[in-house]
Coordinates of N, CA, C and O and ligand atoms in Angstrom, one line a residue:
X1 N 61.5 158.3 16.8 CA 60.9 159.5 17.3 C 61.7 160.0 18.6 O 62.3 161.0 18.6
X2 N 61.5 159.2 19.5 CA 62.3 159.3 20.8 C 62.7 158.1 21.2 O 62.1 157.1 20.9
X3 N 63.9 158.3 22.1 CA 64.3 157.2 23.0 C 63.8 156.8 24.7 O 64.3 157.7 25.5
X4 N 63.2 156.0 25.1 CA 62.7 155.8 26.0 C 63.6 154.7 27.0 O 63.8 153.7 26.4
X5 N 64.1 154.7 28.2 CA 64.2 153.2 28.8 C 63.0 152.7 28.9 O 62.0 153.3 29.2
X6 N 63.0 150.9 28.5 CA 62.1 150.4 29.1 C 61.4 150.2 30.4 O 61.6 149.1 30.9
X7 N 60.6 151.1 30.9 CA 59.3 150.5 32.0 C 60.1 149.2 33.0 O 60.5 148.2 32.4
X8 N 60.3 149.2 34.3 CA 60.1 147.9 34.5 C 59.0 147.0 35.5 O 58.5 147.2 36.6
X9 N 58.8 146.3 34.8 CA 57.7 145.3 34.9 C 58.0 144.1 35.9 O 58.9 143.3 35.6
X10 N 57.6 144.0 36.6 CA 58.0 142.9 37.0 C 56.3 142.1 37.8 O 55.2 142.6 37.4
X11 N 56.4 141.0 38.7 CA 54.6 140.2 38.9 C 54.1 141.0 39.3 O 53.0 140.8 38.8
X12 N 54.0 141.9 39.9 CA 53.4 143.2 40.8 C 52.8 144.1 39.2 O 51.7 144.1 38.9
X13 N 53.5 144.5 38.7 CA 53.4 145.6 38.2 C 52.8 144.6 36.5 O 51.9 145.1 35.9
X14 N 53.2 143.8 36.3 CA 52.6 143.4 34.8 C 51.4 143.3 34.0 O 51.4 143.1 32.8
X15 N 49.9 143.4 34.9 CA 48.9 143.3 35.0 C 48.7 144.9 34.2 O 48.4 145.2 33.0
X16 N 49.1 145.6 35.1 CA 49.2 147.0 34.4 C 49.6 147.7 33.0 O 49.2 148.6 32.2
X17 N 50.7 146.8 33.0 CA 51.8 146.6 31.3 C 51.0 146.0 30.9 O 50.3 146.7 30.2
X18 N 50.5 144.6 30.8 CA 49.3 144.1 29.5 C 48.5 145.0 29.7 O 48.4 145.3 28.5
X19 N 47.9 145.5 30.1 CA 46.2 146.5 29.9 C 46.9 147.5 29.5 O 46.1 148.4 29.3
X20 N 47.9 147.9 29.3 CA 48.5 149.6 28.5 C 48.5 148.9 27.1 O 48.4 149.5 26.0
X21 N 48.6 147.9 27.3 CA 49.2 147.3 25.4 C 47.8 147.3 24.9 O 47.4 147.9 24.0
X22 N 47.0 146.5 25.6 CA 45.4 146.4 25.2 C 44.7 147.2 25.0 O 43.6 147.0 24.5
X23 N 45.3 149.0 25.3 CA 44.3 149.9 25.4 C 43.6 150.3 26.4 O 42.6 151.0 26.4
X24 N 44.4 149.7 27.5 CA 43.1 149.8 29.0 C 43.9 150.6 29.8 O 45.1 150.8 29.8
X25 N 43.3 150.9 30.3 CA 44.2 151.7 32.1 C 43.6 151.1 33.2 O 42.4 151.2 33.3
X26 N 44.1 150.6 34.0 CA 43.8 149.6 35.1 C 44.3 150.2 37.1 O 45.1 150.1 38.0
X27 N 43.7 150.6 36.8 CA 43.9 150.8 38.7 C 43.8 150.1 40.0 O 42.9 149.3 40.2
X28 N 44.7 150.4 40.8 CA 44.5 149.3 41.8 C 43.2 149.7 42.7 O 42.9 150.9 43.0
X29 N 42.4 148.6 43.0 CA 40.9 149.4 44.0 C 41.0 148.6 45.3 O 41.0 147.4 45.1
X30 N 41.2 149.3 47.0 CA 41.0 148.5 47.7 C 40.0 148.6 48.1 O 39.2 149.5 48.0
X31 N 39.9 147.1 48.6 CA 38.2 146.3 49.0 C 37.9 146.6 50.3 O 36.8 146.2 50.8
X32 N 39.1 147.5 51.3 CA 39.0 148.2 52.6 C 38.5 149.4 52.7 O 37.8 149.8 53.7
X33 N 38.8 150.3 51.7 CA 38.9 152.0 52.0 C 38.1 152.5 50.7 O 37.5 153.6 50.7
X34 N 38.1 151.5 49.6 CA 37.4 152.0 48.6 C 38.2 152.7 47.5 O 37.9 152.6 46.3
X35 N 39.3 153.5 48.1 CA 40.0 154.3 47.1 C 40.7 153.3 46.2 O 41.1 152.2 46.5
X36 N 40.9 154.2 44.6 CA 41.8 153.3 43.7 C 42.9 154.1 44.2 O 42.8 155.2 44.7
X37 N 44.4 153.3 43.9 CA 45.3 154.1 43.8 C 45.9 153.7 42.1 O 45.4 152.8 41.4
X38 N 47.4 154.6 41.5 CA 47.2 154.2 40.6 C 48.8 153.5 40.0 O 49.0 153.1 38.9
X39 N 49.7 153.6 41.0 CA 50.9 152.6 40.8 C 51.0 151.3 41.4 O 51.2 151.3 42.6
X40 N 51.0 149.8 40.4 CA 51.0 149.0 40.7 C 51.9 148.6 42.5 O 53.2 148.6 42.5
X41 N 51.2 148.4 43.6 CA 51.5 148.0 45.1 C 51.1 146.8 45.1 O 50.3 146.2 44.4
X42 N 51.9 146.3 46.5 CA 51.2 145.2 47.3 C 50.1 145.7 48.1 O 49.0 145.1 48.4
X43 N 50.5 147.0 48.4 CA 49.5 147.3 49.6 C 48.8 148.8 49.6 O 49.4 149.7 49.0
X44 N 48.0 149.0 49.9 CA 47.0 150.1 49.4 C 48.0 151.3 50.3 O 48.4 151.2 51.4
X45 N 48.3 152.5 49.3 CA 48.8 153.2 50.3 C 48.1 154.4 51.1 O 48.7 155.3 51.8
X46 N 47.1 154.2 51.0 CA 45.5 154.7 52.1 C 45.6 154.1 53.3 O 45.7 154.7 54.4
X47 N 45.6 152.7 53.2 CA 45.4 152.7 54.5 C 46.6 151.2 55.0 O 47.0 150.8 56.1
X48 N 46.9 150.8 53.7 CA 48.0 149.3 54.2 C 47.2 148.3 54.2 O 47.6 147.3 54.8
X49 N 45.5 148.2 53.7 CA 45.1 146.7 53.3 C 46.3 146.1 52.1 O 47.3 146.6 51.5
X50 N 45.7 144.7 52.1 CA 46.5 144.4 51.3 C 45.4 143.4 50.6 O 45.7 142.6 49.7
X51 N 44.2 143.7 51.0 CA 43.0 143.7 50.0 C 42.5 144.6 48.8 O 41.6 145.4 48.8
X52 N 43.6 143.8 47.6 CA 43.4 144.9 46.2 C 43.0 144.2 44.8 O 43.2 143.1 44.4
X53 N 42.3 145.1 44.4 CA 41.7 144.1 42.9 C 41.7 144.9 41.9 O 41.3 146.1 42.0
X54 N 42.2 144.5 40.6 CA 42.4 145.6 39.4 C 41.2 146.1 38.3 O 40.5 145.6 37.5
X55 N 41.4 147.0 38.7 CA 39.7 147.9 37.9 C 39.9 148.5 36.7 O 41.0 149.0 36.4
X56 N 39.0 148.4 36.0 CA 39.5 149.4 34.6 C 39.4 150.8 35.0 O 38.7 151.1 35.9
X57 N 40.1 151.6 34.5 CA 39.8 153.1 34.8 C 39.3 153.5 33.7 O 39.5 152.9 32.7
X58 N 38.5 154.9 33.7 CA 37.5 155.1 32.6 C 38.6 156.1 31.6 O 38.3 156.6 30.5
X59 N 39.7 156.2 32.2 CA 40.8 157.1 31.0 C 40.5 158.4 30.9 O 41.0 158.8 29.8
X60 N 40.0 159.2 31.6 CA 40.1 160.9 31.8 C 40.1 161.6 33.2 O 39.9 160.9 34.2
X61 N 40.1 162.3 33.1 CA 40.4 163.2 34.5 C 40.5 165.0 34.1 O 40.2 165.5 33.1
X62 N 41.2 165.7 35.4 CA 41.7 166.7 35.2 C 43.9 166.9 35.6 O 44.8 166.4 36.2
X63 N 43.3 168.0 34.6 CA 45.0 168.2 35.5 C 44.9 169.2 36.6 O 44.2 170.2 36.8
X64 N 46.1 168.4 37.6 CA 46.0 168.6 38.9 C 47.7 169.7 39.3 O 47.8 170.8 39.9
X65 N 48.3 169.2 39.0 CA 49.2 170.1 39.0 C 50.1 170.0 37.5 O 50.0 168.9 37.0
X66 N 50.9 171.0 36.6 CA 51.7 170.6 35.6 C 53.1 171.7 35.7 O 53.2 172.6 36.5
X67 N 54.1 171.3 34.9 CA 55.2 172.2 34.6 C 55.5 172.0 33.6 O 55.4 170.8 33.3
X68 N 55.8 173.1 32.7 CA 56.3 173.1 31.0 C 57.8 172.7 30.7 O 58.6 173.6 30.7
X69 N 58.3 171.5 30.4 CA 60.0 171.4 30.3 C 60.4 172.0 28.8 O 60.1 171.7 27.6
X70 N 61.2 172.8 29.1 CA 61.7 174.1 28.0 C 62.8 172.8 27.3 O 62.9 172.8 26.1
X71 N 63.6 171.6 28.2 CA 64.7 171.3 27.4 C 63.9 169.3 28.4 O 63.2 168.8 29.2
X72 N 64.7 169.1 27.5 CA 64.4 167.4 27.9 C 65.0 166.7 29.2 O 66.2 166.6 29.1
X73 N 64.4 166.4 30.2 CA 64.7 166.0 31.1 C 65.6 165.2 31.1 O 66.5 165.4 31.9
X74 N 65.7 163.9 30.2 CA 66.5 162.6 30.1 C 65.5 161.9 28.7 O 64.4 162.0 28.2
X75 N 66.6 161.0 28.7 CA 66.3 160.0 27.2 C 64.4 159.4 27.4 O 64.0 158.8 26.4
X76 N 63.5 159.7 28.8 CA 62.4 159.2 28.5 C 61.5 160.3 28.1 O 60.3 160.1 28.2
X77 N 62.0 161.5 27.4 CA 61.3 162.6 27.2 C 61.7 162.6 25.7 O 62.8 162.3 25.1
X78 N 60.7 163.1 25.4 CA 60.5 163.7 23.6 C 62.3 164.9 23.6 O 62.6 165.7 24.5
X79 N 62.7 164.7 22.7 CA 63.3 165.6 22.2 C 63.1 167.1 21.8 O 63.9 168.0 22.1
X80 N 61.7 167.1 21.1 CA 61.1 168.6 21.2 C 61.0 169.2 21.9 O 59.8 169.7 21.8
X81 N 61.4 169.6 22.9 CA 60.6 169.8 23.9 C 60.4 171.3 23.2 O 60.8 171.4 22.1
X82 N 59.7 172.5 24.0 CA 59.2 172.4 25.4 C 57.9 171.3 24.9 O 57.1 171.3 23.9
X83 N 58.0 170.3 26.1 CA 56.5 169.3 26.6 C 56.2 169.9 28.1 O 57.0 170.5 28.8
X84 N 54.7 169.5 28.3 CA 54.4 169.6 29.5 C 54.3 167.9 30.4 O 53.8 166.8 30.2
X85 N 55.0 168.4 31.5 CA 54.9 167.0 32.3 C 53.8 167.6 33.4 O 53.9 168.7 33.9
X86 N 52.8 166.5 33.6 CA 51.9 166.9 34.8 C 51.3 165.7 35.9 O 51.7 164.5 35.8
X87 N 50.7 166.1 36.7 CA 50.3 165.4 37.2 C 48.5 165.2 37.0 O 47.8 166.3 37.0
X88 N 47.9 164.1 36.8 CA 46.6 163.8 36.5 C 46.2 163.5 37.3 O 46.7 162.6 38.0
X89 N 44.7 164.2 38.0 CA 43.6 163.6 38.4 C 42.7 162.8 38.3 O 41.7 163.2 37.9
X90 N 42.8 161.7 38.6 CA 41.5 160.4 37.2 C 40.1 160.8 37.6 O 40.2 161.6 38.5
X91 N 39.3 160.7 37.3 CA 37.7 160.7 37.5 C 37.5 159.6 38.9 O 36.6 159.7 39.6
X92 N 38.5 158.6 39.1 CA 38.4 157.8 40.0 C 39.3 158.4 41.6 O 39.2 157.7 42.6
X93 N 39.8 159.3 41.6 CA 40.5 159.9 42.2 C 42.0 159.8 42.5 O 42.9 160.5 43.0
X94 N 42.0 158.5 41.9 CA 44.2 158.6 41.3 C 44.8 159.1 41.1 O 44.1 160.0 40.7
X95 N 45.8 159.4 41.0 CA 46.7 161.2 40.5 C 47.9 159.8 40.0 O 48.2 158.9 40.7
X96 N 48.2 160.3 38.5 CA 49.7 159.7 38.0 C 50.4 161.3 37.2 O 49.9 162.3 36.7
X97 N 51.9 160.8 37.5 CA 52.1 161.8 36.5 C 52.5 161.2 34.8 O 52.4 160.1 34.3
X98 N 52.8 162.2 34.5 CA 52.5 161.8 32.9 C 53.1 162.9 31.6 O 53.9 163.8 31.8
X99 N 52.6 162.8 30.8 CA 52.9 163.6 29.3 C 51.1 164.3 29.3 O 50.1 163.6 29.6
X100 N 51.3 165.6 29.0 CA 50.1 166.1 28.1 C 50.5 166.3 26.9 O 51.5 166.9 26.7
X101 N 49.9 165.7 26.1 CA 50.3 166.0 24.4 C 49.5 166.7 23.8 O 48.4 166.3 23.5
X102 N 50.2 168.5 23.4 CA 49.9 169.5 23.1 C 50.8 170.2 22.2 O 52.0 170.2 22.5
X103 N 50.4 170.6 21.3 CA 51.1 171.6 20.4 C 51.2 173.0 20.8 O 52.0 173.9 20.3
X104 N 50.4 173.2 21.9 CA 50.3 174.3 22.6 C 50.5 174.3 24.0 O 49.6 174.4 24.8
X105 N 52.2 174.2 24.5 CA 52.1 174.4 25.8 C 51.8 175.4 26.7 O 51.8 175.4 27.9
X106 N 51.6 176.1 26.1 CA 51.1 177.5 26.8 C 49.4 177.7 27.3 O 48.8 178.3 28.2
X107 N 49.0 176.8 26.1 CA 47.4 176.7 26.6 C 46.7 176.0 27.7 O 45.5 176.1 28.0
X108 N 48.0 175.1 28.5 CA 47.7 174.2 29.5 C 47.3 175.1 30.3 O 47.7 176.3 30.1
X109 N 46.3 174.6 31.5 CA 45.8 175.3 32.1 C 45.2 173.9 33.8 O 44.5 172.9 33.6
X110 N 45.7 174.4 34.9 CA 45.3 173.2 36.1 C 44.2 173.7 35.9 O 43.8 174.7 35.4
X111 N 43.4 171.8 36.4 CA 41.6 171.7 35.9 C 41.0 171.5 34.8 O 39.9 171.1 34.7
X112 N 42.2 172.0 33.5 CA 41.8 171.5 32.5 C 41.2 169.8 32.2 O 41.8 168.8 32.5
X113 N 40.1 169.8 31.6 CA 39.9 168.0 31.4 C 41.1 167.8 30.3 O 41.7 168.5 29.5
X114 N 41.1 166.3 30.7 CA 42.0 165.5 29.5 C 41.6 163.6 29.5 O 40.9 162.9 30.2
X115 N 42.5 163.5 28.3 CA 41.8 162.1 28.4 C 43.1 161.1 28.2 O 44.2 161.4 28.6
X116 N 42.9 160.5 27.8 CA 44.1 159.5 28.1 C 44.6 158.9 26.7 O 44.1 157.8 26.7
X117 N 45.1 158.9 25.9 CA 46.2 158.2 24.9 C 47.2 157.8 25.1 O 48.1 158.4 25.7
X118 N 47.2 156.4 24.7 CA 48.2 155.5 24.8 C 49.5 155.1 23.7 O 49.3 154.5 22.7
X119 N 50.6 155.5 24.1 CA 51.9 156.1 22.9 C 52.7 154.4 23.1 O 53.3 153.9 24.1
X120 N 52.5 154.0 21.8 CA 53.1 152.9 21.6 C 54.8 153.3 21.8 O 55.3 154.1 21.0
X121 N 55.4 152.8 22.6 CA 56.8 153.2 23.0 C 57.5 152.3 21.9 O 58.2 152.7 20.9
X122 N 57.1 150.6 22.4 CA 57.8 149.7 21.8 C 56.5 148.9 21.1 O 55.3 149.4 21.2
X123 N 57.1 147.4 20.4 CA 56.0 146.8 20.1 C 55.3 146.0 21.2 O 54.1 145.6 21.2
X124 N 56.0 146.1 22.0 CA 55.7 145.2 23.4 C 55.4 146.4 24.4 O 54.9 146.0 25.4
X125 N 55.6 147.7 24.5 CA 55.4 148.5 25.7 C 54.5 149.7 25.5 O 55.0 150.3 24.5
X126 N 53.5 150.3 26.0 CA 52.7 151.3 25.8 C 52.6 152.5 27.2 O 52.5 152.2 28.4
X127 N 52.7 153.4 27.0 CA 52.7 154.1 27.8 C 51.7 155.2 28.2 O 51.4 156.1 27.4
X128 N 51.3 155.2 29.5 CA 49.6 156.3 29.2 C 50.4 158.0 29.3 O 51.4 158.4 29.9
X129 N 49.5 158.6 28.1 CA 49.8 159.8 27.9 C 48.4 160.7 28.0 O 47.3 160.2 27.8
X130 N 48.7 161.4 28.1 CA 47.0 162.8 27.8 C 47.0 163.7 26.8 O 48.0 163.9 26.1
X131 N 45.7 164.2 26.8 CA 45.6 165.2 25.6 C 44.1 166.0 25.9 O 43.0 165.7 26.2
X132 N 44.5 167.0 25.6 CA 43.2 167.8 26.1 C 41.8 167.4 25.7 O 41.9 166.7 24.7
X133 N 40.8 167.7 26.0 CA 39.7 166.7 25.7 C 39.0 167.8 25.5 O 37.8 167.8 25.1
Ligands
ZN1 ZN1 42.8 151.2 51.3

């Protein structure tokens, strides 16, 4: 379908990589400030505890900001494009960016809800995607 580089994973970030394969979305939560953030850190980028524990995330949100790509960025993008790349709001207050997967990129709209699908890249790698909800 498409070509992807593999994700890299390493002790920090692998926690995150198994729960994408499992179907989960996992956020980092500090036990200082309360906020989740949502790329695997050592250290909370709120405030620099380094008191962090991995939470499930409930997998929707809104969109917070997006742009429509008319032609493919590089080999980790679909070939059809136009796709929309955006950035997500979680319900938990995290922002990642990401894929909305739409047949209609024109219908995207910031604020729209979405929810989270998970696009088997490889047999071993999953990656979180959206889709309007
Ligand atoms: Zn914090």
């Amino acid at each position: 379908m498409y070509e992807k580089p593999l994700p890299t994973v390493d002790p920090e970030s692998a926690p995150y990589w198994s729960a994408l394969k499992e179907g989960r979305l996992v956020l980092k939560h500090c036990l200082d400030c309360g906020r989740h953030h949502f790329y695997p850190r050592a250290l909370c980028p709120h405030c620099h505890s380094d008191a962090l524990e991995w939470t499930d995330a409930r997998g929707s949100g809104n969109i917070y900001s997006f742009t429509v790509a008319r032609r493919p960025a590089g080999p980790a993008f679909k070939a059809d494009a136009p796709y929309v790349v955006a950035v997500v709001e979680l319900d938990e207050g995290a922002r990642l960016m990401t894929n909305i997967v739409t047949d209609d990129v024109d219908s995207v709209r910031i604020g729209q809800r979405v929810v989270i699908e998970f696009d088997a890249v490889t047999a071993e790698i999953s990656l979180p995607r959206f889709r309007l909800a």
